[in-house]
């Protein structure tokens, strides 16, 4: 995730159903910029690592997810803050995304 993803993330996330149970409601481009900036700050601090979720078939960003509560000394982290555009709900996207995240954790990060 980078600053230049803000507009595409907003386009993918511009639906109130996505944010119903999330800790933040994204209702404007300003809200999405705030969310992205917070994620990038957490990445700089080493506590989180945010990703965009890209659908190869459509060529579009369809959501976001993160590694959270990263603890290098304890060799653990959480996967969360995941949200997806309703256009990809009940598709392979979330399953494939989680598989790739777990594969990266175990095979790349060890």
XYZ file of C-alpha atoms in Angstrom:
110
model
C 0.000 0.000 0.000
C 1.213 3.445 -0.934
C -0.177 7.005 -1.034
C -0.922 6.704 -4.728
C -3.418 3.887 -4.006
C -5.834 6.202 -2.167
C -8.176 6.892 -5.090
C -8.377 3.251 -6.210
C -8.909 2.117 -2.623
C -11.669 4.681 -2.213
C -13.302 3.526 -5.441
C -13.196 -0.105 -4.226
C -14.371 0.788 -0.735
C -17.067 3.295 -1.528
C -19.873 1.240 -0.022
C -21.203 1.664 3.545
C -21.777 -2.105 3.913
C -18.003 -2.623 3.980
C -17.537 -0.376 6.997
C -20.513 -1.510 9.101
C -18.351 -3.556 11.492
C -14.979 -1.921 10.983
C -13.402 0.410 13.559
C -13.420 3.254 11.039
C -16.067 4.385 8.561
C -14.768 5.476 5.168
C -17.282 7.880 3.658
C -15.031 10.229 1.702
C -11.719 10.360 -0.093
C -10.411 12.265 2.940
C -11.364 9.321 5.184
C -9.518 6.895 2.894
C -6.451 9.129 2.875
C -6.538 9.131 6.679
C -6.828 5.316 6.744
C -3.942 4.881 4.277
C -1.725 7.403 6.067
C -2.341 5.629 9.383
C -1.454 2.286 7.839
C 1.719 3.710 6.304
C 2.740 5.285 9.605
C 2.254 1.936 11.355
C 4.403 0.335 8.644
C 7.168 2.890 9.285
C 6.954 2.083 13.007
C 7.196 -1.644 12.272
C 3.923 -2.606 13.947
C 1.895 -3.249 10.777
C 2.383 -4.001 7.107
C -0.543 -3.017 4.860
C -1.300 -4.525 1.459
C -3.677 -3.678 -1.339
C -5.664 -6.597 -2.719
C -5.435 -6.671 -6.482
C -7.711 -8.752 -8.691
C -5.672 -9.949 -11.656
C -8.792 -10.716 -13.699
C -10.237 -7.199 -13.525
C -6.912 -5.396 -13.189
C -8.282 -3.420 -10.244
C -7.619 -2.972 -6.567
C -10.541 -4.584 -4.737
C -9.597 -4.113 -1.087
C -6.916 -4.141 1.563
C -5.510 -6.274 4.353
C -2.638 -6.023 6.837
C -0.171 -7.828 8.976
C -0.840 -6.422 12.471
C 0.794 -6.566 15.884
C 4.067 -7.641 14.336
C 6.416 -9.021 16.979
C 9.799 -9.904 15.548
C 11.227 -11.210 18.865
C 8.233 -13.546 19.269
C 8.095 -14.359 15.546
C 4.380 -13.728 15.265
C 1.840 -11.416 13.737
C -1.863 -11.186 13.049
C -3.682 -10.920 9.749
C -6.541 -8.473 9.806
C -8.105 -5.131 8.904
C -9.279 -6.916 5.761
C -11.989 -5.329 3.684
C -13.139 -6.098 0.170
C -15.368 -4.475 -2.413
C -18.804 -6.108 -2.528
C -18.085 -6.900 -6.184
C -15.747 -9.683 -4.986
C -17.631 -10.896 -1.920
C -18.182 -14.667 -2.020
C -15.462 -15.153 -4.628
C -12.027 -16.744 -4.495
C -10.365 -13.380 -3.728
C -10.295 -13.520 0.086
C -9.308 -17.199 0.176
C -6.470 -16.641 -2.275
C -5.380 -13.502 -0.448
C -5.139 -15.293 2.895
C -3.290 -18.189 1.266
C -0.708 -15.808 -0.200
C -0.284 -14.011 3.134
C 0.223 -17.267 5.024
C 2.557 -18.619 2.351
C 4.646 -15.434 2.629
C 4.751 -15.742 6.423
C 5.876 -19.355 6.489
C 7.967 -19.647 3.348
C 9.552 -16.190 3.096
C 9.586 -14.817 6.634
C 10.067 -18.179 8.297
